[in-house]
PDB file of C-alpha atoms in Angstrom:
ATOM      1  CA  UNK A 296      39.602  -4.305 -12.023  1.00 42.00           C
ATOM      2  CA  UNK A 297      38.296  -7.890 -11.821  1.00 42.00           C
ATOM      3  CA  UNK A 298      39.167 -11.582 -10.725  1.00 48.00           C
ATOM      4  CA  UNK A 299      41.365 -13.551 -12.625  1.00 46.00           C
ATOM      5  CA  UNK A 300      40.154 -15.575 -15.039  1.00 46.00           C
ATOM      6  CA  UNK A 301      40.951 -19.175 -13.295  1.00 48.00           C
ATOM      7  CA  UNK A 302      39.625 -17.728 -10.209  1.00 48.00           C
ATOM      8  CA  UNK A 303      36.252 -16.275 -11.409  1.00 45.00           C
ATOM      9  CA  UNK A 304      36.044 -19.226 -13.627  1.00 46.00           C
ATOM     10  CA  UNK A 305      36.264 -21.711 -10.142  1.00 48.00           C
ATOM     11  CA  UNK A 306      34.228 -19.239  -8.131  1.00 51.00           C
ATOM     12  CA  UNK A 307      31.374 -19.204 -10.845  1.00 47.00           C
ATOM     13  CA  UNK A 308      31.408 -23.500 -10.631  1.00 46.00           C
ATOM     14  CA  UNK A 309      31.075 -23.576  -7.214  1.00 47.00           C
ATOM     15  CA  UNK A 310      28.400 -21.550  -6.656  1.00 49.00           C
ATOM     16  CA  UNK A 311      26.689 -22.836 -10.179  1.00 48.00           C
ATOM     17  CA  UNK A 312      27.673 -26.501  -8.155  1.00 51.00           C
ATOM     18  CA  UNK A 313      25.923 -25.288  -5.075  1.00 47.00           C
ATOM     19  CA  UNK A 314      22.731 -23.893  -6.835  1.00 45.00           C
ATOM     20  CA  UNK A 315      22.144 -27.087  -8.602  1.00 46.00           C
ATOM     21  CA  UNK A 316      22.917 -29.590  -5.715  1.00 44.00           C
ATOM     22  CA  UNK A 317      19.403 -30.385  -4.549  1.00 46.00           C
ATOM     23  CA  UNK A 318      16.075 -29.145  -3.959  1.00 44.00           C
ATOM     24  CA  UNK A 319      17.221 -26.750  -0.707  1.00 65.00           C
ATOM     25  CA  UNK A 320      20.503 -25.027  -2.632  1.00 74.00           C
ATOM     26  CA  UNK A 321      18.585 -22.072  -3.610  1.00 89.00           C
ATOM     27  CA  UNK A 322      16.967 -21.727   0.290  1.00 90.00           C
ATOM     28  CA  UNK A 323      20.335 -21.659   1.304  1.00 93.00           C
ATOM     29  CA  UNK A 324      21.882 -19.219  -0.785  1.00 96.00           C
ATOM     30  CA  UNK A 325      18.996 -17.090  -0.138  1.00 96.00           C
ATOM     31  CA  UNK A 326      19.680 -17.787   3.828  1.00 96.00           C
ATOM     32  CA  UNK A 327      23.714 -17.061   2.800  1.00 97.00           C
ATOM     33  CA  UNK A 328      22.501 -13.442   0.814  1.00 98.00           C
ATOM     34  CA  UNK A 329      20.481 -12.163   3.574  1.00 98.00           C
ATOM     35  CA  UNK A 330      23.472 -12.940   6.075  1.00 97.00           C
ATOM     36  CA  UNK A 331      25.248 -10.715   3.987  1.00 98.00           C
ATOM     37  CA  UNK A 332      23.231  -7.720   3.023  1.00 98.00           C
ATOM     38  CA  UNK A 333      22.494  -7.545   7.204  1.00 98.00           C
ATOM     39  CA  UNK A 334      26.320  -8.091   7.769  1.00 97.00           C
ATOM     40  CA  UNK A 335      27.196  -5.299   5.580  1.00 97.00           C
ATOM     41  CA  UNK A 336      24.454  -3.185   6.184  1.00 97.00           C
ATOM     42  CA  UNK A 337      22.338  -3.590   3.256  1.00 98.00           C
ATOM     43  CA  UNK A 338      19.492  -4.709   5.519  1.00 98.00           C
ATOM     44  CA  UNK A 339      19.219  -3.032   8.782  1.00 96.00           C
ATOM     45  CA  UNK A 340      16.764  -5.351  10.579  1.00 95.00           C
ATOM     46  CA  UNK A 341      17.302  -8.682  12.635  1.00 95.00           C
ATOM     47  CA  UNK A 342      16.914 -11.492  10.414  1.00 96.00           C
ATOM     48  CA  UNK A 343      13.590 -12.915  11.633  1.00 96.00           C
ATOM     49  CA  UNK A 344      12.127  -9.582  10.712  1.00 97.00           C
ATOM     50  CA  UNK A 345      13.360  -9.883   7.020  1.00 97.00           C
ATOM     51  CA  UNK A 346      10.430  -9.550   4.323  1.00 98.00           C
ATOM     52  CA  UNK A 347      10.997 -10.285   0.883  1.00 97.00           C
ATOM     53  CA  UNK A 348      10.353  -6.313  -0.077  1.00 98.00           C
ATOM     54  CA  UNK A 349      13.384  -6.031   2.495  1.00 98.00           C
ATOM     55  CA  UNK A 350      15.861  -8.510   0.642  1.00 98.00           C
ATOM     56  CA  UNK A 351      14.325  -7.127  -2.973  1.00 98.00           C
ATOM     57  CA  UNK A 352      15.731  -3.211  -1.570  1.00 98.00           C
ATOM     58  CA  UNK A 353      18.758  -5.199  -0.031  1.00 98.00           C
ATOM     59  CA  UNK A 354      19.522  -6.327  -3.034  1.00 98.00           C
ATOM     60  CA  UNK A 355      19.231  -3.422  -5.080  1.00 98.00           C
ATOM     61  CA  UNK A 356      21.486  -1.727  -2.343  1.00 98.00           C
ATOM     62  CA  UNK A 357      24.107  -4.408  -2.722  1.00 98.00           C
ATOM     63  CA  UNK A 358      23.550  -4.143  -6.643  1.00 98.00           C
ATOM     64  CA  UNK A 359      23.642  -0.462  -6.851  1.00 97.00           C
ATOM     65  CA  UNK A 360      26.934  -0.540  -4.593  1.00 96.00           C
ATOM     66  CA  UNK A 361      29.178  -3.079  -7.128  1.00 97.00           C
ATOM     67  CA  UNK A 362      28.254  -1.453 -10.004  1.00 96.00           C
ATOM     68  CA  UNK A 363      25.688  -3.871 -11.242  1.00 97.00           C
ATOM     69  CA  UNK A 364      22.467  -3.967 -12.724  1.00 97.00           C
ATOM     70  CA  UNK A 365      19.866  -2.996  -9.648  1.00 98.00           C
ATOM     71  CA  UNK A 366      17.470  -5.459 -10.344  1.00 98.00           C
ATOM     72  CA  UNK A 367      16.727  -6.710  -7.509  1.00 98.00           C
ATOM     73  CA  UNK A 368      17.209 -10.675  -7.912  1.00 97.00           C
ATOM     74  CA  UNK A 369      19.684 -12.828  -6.946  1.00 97.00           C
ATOM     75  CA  UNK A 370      20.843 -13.905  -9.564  1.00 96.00           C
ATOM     76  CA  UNK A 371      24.148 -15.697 -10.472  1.00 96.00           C
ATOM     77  CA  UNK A 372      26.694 -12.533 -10.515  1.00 96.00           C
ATOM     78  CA  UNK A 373      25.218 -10.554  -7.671  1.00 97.00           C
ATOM     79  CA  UNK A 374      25.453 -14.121  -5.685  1.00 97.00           C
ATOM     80  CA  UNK A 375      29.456 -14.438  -6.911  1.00 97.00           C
ATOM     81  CA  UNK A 376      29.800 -10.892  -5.856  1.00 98.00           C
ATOM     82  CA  UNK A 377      29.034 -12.321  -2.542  1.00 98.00           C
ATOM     83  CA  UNK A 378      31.552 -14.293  -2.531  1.00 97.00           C
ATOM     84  CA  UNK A 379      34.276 -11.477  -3.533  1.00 97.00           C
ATOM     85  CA  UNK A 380      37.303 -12.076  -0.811  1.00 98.00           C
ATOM     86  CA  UNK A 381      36.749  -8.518   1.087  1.00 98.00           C
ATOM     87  CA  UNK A 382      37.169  -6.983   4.467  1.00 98.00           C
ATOM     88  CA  UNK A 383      34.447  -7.376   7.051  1.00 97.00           C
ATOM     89  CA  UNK A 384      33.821  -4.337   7.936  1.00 96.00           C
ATOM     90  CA  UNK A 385      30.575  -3.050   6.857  1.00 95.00           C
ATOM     91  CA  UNK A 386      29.914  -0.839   3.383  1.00 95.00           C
ATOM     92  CA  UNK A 387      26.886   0.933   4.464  1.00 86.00           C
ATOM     93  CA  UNK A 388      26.483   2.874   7.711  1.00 65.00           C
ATOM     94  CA  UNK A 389      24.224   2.185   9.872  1.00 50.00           C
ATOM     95  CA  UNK A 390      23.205   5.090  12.006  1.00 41.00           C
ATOM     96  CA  UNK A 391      22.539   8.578  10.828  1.00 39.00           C
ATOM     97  CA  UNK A 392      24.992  11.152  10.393  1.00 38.00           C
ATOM     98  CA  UNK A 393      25.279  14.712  10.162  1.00 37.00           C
ATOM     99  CA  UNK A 394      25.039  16.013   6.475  1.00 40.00           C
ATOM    100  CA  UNK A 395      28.149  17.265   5.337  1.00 38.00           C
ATOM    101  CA  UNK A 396      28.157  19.885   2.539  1.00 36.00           C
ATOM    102  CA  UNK A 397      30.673  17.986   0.054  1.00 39.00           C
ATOM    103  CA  UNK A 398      30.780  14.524  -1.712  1.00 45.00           C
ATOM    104  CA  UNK A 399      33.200  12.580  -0.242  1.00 50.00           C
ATOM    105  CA  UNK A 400      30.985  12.264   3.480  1.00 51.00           C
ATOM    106  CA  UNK A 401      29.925   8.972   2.766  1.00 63.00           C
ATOM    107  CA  UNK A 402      33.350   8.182   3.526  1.00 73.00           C
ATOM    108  CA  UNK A 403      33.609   9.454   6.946  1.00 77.00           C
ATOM    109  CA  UNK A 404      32.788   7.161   9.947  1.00 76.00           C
ATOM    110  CA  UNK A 405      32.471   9.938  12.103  1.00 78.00           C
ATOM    111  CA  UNK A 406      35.420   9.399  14.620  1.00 91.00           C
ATOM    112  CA  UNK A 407      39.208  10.636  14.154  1.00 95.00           C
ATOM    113  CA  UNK A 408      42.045  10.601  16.191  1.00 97.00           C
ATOM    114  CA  UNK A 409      43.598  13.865  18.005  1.00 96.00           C
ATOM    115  CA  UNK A 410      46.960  13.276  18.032  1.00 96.00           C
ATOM    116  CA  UNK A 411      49.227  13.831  15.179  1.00 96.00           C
ATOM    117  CA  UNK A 412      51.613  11.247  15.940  1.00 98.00           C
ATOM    118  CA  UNK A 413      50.179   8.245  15.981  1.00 98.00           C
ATOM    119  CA  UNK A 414      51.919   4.846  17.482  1.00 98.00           C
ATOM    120  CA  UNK A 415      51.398   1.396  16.087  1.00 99.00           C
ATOM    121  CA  UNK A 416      52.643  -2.079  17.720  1.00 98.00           C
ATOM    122  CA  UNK A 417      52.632  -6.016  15.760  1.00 99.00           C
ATOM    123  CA  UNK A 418      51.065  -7.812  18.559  1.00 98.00           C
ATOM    124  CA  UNK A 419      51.223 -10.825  16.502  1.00 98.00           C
ATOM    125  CA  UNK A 420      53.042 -12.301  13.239  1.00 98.00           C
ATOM    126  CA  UNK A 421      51.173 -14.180  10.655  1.00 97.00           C
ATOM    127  CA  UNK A 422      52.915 -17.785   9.298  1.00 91.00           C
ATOM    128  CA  UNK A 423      53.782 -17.245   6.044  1.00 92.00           C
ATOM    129  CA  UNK A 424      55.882 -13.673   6.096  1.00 96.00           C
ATOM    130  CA  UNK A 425      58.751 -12.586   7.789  1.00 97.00           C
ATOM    131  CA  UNK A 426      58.642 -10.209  10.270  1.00 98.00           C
ATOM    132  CA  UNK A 427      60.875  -8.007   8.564  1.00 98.00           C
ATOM    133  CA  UNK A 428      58.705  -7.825   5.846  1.00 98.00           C
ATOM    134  CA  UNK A 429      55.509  -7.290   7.592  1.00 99.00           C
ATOM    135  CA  UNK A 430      57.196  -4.517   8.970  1.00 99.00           C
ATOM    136  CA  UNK A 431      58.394  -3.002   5.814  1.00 99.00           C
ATOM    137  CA  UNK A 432      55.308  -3.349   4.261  1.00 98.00           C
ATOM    138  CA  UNK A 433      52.984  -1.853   7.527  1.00 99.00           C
ATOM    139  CA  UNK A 434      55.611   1.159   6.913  1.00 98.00           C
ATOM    140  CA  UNK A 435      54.792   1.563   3.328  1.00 98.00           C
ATOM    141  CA  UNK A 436      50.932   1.156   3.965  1.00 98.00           C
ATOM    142  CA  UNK A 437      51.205   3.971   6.375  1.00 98.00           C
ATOM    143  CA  UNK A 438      53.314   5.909   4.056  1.00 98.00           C
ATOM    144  CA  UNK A 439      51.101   5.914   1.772  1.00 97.00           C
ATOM    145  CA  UNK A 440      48.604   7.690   4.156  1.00 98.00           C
ATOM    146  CA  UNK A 441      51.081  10.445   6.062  1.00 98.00           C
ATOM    147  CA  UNK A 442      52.165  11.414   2.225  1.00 97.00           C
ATOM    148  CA  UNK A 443      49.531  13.525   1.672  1.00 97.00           C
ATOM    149  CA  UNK A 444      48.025  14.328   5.042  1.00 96.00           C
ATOM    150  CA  UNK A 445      50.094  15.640   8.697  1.00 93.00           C
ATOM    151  CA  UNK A 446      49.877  12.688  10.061  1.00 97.00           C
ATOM    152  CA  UNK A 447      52.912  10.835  11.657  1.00 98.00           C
ATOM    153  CA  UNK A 448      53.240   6.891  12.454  1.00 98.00           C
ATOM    154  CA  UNK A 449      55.488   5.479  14.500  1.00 98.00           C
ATOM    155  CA  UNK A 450      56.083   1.293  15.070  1.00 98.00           C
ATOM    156  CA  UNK A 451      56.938   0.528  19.229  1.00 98.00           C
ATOM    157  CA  UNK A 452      57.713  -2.893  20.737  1.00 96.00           C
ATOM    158  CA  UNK A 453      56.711  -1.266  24.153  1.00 95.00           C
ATOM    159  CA  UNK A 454      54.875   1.011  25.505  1.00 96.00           C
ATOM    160  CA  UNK A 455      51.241   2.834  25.059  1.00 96.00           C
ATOM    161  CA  UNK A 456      50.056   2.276  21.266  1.00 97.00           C
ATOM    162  CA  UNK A 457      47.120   3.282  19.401  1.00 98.00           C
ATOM    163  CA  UNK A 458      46.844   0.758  17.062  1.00 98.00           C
ATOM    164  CA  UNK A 459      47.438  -2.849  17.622  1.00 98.00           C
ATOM    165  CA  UNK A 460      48.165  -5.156  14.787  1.00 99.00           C
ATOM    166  CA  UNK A 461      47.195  -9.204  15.155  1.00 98.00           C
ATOM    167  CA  UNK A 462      47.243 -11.726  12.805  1.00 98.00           C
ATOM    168  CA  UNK A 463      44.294 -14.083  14.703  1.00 98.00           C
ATOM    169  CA  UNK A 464      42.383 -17.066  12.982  1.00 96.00           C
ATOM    170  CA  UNK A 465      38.497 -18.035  13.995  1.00 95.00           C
ATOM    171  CA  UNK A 466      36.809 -16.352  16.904  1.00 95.00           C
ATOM    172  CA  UNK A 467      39.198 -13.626  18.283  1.00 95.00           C
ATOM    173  CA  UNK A 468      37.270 -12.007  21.254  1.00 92.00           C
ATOM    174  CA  UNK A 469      35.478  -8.882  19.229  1.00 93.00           C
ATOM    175  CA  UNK A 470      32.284 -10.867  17.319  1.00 87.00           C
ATOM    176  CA  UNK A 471      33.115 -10.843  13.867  1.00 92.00           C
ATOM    177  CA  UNK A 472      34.858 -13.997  13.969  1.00 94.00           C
ATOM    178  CA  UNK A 473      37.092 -14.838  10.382  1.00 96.00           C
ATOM    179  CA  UNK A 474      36.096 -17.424   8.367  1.00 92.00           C
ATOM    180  CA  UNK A 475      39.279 -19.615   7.504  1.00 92.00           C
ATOM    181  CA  UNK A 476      41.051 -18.933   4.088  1.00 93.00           C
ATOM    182  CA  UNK A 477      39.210 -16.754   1.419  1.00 92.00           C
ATOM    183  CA  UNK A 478      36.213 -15.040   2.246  1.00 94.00           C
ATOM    184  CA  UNK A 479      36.513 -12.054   4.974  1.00 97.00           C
ATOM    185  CA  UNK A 480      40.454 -11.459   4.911  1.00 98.00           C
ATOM    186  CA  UNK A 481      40.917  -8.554   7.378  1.00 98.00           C
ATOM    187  CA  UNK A 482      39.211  -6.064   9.264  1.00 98.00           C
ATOM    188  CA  UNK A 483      39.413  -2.956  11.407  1.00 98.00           C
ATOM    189  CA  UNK A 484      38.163  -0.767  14.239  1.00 97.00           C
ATOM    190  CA  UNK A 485      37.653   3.094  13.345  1.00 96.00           C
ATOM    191  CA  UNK A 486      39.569   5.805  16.164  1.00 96.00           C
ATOM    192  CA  UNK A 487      36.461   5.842  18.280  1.00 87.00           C
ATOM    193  CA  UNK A 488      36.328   2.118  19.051  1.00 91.00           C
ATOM    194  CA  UNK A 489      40.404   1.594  19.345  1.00 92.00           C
ATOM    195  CA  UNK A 490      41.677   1.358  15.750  1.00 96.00           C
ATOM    196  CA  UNK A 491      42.892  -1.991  15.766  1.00 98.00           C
ATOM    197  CA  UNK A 492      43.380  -4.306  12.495  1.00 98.00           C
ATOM    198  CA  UNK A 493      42.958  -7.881  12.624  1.00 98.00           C
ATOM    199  CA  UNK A 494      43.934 -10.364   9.531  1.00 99.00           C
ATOM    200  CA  UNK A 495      43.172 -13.638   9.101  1.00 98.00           C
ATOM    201  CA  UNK A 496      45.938 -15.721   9.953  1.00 98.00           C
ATOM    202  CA  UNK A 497      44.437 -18.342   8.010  1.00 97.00           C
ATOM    203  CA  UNK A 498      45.169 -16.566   4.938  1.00 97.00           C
ATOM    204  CA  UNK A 499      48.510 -16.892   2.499  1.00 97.00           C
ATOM    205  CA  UNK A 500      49.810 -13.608   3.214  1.00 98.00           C
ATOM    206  CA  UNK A 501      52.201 -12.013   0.226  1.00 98.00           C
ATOM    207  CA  UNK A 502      54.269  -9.593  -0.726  1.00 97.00           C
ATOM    208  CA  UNK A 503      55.058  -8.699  -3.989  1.00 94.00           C
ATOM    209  CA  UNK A 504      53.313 -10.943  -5.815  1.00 94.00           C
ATOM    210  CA  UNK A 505      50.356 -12.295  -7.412  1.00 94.00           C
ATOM    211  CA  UNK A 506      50.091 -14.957  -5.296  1.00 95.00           C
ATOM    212  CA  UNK A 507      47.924 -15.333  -2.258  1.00 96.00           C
ATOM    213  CA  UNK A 508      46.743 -12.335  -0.167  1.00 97.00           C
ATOM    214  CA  UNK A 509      48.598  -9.317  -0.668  1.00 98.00           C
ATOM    215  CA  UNK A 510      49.854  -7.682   2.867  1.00 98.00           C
ATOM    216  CA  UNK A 511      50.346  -4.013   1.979  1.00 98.00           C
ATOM    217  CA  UNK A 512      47.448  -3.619  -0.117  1.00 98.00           C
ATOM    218  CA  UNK A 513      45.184  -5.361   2.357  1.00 99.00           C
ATOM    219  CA  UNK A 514      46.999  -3.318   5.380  1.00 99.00           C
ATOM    220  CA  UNK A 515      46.524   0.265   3.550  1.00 99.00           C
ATOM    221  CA  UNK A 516      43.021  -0.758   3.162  1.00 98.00           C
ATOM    222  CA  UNK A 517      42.834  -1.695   6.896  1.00 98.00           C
ATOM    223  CA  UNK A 518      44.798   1.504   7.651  1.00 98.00           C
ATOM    224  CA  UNK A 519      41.911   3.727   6.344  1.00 98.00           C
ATOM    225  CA  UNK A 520      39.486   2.333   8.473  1.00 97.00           C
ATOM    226  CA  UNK A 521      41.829   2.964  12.046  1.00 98.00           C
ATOM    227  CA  UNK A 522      42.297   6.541  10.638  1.00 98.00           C
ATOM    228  CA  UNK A 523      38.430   7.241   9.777  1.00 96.00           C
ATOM    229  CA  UNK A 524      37.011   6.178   6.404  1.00 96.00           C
ATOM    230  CA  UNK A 525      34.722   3.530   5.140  1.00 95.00           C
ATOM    231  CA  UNK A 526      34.048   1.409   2.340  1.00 96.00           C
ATOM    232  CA  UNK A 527      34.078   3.347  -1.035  1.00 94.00           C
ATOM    233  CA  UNK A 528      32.014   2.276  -4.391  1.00 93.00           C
ATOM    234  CA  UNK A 529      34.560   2.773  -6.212  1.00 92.00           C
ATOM    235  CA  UNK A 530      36.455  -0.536  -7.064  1.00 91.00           C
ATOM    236  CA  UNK A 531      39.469   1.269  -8.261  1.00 91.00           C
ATOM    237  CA  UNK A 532      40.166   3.113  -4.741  1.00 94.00           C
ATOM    238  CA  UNK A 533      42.102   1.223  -1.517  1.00 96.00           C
ATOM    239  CA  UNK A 534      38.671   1.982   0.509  1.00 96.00           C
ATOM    240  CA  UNK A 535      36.331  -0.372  -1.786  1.00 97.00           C
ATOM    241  CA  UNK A 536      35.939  -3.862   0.158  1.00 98.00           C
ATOM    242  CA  UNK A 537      36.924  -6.300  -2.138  1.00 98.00           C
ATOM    243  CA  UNK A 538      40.383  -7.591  -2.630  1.00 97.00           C
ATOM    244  CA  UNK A 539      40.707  -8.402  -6.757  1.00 95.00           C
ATOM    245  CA  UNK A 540      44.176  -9.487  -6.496  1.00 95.00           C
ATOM    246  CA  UNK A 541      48.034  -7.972  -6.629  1.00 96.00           C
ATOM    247  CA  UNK A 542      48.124  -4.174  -7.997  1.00 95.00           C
ATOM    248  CA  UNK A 543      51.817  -3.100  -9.116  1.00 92.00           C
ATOM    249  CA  UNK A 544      51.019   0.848  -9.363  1.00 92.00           C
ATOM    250  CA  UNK A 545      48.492   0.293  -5.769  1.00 95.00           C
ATOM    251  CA  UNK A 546      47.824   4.069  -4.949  1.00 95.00           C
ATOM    252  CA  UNK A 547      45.544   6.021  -3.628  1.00 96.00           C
ATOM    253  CA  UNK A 548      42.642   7.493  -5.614  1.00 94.00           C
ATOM    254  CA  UNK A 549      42.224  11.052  -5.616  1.00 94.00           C
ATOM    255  CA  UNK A 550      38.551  11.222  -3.509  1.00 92.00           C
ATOM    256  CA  UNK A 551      39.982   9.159  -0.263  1.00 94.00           C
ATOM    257  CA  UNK A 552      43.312  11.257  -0.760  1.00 95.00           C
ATOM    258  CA  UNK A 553      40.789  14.330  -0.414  1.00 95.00           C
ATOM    259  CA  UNK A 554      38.911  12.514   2.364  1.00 94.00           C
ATOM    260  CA  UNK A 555      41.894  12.027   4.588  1.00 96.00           C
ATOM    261  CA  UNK A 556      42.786  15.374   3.885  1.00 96.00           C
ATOM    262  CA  UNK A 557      39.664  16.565   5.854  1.00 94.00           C
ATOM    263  CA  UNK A 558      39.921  14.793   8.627  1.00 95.00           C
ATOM    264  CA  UNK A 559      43.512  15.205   9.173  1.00 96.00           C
ATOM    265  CA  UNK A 560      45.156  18.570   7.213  1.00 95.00           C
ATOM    266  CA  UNK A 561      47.003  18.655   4.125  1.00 95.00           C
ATOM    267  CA  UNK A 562      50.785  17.705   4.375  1.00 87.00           C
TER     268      UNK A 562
END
C-alpha cells in the first residue's frame, strides 16, 4: 500500500526543498537520519559515538526493513521513508532475546499480560471525535484482537484498569514527547511497562474516512503493542509502523493473527 499521490507528491517537494536550501541541508538531514535509525533502533549507540560504517549498516537496516533497495545511502526515498507518519515505538529490538523455534518471534516483545480479562479506561478525549465514537471504535480495535485469541476487554469509567488511553500533545511525562501534527501519531507501552497508548492530540483524528488520521486503524495498531507485539516488515499487516492512509477491508494479517495466538490461546 502507498501514500497518496498529492501527499507523496508534497512530501517528495519538501524534502527535495530542504535538500536544496543551502550549503548545510544535507548536514542536517544526515543529523535528522541518524536521529532516526537510533530512535528506532537501527543504530544502537549514543549519537556522539556514531561512525559513518555505523549510519552505512543503519541504513541498510532501515532499507532492508521498508522493502527497499539496501544500499546503504541516503538517498531521496529512504530519506521520504523517514518521513512516513508512523508510531514511535521502535521497529528493531534492542536487547537480546531468547530464540524461539518459529518465524513469527521477531514479533514478540517479550512481556504478556496474565489475566484474561483485561480492563481499559479513556483517560482523555481527543478534539476532533466524539466520545461516542472513540468508544465505538476502541471496541472494534479490540474486537478485532479477542476474535481470534481468549482474550476479553472490558471499557470502565472507575476503578483499577490495565490500560489507560490519553489523547496528550508535546511532552507528556514518559520521554518520547509527540511532535505536533504528522510525523509520530501514536504510541504504546508493551504489558511489562503498563500498556498504555498515547495519541497525539495534535492530530485530525477520523473515522471512516480518508481524511486525516484514522482512529481505529491507528488504535488496533496501538492495541498490539499493550498486548505484546512489535513492529512487523510487512506493510500490509496492522503491526508495520507506518500509517499509509484509510483501509476499508483493515484486518489482520494472518502472521500477527498467529502471533497473538501464542501469546494468548486460540479463541
Amino acid at each position: 500500500m502507498l501514500l497518496s499521490g498529492c501527499a507523496k507528491l508534497s512530501l517528495t517537494v519538501f524534502i527535495l526543498q530542504e535538500i536544496s536550501s543551502g550549503l548545510t541541508a544535507p548536514v542536517l538531514q544526515k543529523e535528522f537520519s541518524i536521529d532516526y535509525l537510533i530512535k528506532y533502533g537501527y543504530i544502537l549507540k549514543s549519537k556522539s559515538d556514531v561512525n559513518e560504517d555505523d549510519f552505512r549498516k543503519g541504513l541498510i537496516k532501515f532499507q532492508n526493513f521498508i522493502g527497499a533497495s539496501p544500499t546503504g545511502k541516503l538517498d531521496k526515498d529512504t530519506l521520504e521513508a523517514m518521513h512516513w507518519p508512523r508510531c514511535s515505538n521502535s521497529d528493531v529490538k534492542r536487547q537480546r532475546m531468547p530464540k524461539r523455534s518459529f518465524q513469527m518471534a521477531r514479533m514478540f516483545q517479550g512481556t504478556t499480560w496474565s489475566a484474561k480479562t483485561i480492563y481499559y479506561k479513556v483517560i482523555t478525549y481527543p478534539l476532533t471525535l466524539d466520545r461516542n465514537v472513540v468508544d465505538s471504535e476502541l471496541k472494534r480495535a479490540f474486537n478485532l484482537w479477542s476474535s481470534v485469541t481468549k482474550l476479553k476487554f472490558v471499557q470502565i469509567e472507575k476503578g483499577n484498569y490495565h490500560i489507560g488511553i490519553k489523547f496528550v500533545s508535546g511532552k507528556h511525562g514518559d520521554n518520547t514527547p509527540f511532535d505536533g501534527k504528522g510525523g509520530v501519531l501514536a504510541h504504546a507501552f508493551y504489558p511489562g511497562y503498563g500498556g498504555d497508548m498515547h495519541f497525539d492530540l495534535a492530530e485530525n483524528w477520523t473515522a471512516f474516512t480518508p481524511e486525516g488520521s484514522n482512529f481505529f486503524q491507528i488504535a488496533a495498531h496501538e492495541l498490539g503493542h499493550s498486548l505484546g507485539l512489535k513492529h512487523s516488515n510487512n506493510k500490509k499487516a496492522i503491526m508495520a509502523p507506518f500509517y499509509f492512509g484509510y483501509t476499508p477491508d483493515f484486518s489482520l494479517h494472518a502472521e500477527e493473527a498467529r502471533a497473538i495466538q501464542i501469546l494468548y490461546g486460540i479463541k
